[in-house]
Each structure stands twice: as C-alpha cells, then as structure tokens.
Coordinates of N, CA and C in Angstrom, one line a residue:
X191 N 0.8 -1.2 0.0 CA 0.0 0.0 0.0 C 0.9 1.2 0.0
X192 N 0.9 2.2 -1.0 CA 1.1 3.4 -1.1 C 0.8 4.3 -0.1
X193 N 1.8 4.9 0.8 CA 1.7 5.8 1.8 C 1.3 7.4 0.7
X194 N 0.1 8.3 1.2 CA 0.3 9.5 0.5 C 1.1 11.0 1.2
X195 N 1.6 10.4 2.2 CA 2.4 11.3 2.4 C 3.9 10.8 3.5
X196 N 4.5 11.9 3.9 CA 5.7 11.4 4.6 C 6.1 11.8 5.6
X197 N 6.1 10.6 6.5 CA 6.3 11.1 7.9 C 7.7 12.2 8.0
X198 N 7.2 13.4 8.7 CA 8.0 14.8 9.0 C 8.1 14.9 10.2
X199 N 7.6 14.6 11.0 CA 7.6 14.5 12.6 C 8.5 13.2 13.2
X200 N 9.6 13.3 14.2 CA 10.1 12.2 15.0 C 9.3 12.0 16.1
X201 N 9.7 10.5 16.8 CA 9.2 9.9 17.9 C 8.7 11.0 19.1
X202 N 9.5 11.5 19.4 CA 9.9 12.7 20.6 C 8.6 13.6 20.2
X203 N 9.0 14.2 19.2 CA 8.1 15.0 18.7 C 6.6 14.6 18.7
X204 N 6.5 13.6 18.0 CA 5.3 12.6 18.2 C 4.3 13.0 19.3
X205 N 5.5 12.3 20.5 CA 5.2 11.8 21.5 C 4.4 13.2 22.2
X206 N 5.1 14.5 22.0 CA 4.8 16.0 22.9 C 3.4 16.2 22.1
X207 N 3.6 16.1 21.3 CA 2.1 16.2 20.1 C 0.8 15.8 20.6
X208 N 1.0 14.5 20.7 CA -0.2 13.8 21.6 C -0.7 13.9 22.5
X209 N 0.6 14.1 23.5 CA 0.0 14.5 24.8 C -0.2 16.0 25.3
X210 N 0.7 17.4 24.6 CA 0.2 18.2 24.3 C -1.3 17.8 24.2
X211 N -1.6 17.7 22.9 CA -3.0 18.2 22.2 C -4.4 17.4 23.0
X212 N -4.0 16.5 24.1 CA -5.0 15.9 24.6 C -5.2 16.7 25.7
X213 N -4.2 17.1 26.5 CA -4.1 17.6 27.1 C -5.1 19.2 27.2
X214 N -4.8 19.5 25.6 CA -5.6 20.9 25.8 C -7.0 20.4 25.2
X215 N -6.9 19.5 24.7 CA -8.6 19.1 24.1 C -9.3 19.1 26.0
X216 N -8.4 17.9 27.0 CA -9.4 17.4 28.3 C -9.7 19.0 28.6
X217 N -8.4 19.9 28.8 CA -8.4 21.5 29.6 C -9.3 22.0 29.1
X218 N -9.8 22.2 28.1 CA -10.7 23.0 27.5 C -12.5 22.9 27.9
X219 N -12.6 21.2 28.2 CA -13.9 20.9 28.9 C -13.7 21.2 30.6
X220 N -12.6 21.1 31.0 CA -12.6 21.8 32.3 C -12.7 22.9 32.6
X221 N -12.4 24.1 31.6 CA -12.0 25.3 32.2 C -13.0 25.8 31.1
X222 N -13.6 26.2 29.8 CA -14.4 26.6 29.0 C -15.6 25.8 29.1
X223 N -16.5 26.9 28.4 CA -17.5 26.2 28.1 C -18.5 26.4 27.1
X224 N -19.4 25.6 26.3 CA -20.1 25.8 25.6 C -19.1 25.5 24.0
X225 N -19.7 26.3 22.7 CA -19.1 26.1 21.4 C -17.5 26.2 21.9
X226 N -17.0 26.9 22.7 CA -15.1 27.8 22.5 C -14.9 26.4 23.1
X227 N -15.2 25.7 24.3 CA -15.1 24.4 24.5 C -14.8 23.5 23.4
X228 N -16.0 23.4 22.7 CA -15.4 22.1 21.3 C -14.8 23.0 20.4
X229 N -14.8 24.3 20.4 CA -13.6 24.4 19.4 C -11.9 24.3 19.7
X230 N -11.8 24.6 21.2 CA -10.6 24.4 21.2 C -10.2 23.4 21.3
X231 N -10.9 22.2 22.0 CA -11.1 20.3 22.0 C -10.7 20.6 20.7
X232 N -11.6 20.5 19.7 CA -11.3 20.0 18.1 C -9.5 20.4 18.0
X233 N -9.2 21.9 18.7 CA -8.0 21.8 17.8 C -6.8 20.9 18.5
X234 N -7.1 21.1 19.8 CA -6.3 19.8 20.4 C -6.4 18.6 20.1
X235 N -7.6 17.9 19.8 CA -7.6 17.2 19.0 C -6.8 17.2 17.6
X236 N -7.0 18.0 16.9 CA -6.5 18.0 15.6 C -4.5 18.2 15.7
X237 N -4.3 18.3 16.9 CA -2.8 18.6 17.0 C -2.3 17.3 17.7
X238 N -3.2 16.3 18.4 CA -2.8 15.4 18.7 C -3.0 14.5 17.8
X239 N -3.8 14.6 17.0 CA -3.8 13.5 15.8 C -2.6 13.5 14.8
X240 N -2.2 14.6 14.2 CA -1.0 15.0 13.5 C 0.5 14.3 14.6
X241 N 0.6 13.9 15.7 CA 1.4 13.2 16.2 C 1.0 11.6 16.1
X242 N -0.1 10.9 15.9 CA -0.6 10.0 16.0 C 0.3 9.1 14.7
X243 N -0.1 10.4 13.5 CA 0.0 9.9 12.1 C 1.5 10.4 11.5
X244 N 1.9 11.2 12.4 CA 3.4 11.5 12.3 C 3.5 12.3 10.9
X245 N 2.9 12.9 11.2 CA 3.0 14.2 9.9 C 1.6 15.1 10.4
X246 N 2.5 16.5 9.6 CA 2.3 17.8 10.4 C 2.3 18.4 8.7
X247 N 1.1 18.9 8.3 CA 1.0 19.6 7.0 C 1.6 20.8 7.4
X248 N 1.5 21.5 8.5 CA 2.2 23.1 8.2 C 3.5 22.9 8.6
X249 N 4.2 21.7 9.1 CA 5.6 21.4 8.8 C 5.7 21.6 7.6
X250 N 5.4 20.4 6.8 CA 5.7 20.3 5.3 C 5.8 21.2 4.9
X251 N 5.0 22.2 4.7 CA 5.1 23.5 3.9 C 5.9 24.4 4.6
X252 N 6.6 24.6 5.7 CA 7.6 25.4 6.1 C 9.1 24.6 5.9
X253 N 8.9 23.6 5.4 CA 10.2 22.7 5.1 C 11.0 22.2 6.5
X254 N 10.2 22.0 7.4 CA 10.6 21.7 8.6 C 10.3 20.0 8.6
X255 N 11.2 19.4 9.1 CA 11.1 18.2 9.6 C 11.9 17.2 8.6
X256 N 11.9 15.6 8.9 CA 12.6 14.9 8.6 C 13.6 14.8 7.6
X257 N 14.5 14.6 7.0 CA 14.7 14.6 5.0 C 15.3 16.1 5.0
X258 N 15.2 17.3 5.8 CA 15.3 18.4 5.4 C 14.4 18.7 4.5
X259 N 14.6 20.3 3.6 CA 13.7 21.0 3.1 C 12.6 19.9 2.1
X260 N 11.2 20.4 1.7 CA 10.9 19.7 0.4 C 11.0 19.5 -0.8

C-alpha cells in the first residue's frame, strides 16, 4: 500500500504532540464552556492526531522536519 504522504515528525516530537493536544482538548472541557469548548477540543484534537500519524502539514510547507527542506 502506497503511503500518500511522509512522515516529517520524529518519535519525541510525536510523543509531545499527543499528549500536548490531549491535554488541551481534556483542559478545554474543564476550564471553558459551551461552542469555544469544542472548538478548542477540536484543535487539540487535531494537533494530537498530527502526532498520532506523524506528519504535520504546516511542517511540510515550512520545510521543517525529517529529509530536510521539500
């Protein structure tokens, strides 16, 4: 199976990603409330998933991460 893109994120990195982004997804039902609640969830979410899958699109396009530039 054809990967469609390339992992740009290391383990380490990974690793801060996930638990960053869960982190602010759980904080967000603690301390907010209502819509700013799931929106900020979503983006912690969405920044711990980008560690899940080991690639980071706004890496890519700043030529940040693994391989060097793109």
């Amino acid at each position: 199976m054809m990967a469609f893109y390339r992992k740009n994120i290391g383990g380490v990195h990974q690793a801060v990603r996930v638990a960053g982004g869960l982190a602010v997804a759980a904080g967000a039902f603690a301390a907010l409330s209502g819509a700013t609640a799931w929106l900020v969830a979503a983006g912690g979410a969405a920044f711990a998933l980008t560690g899940l899958v080991g690639y980071c699109p706004m890496c890519a396009v700043a030529g940040i991460g693994k391989g060097g530039p793109a």
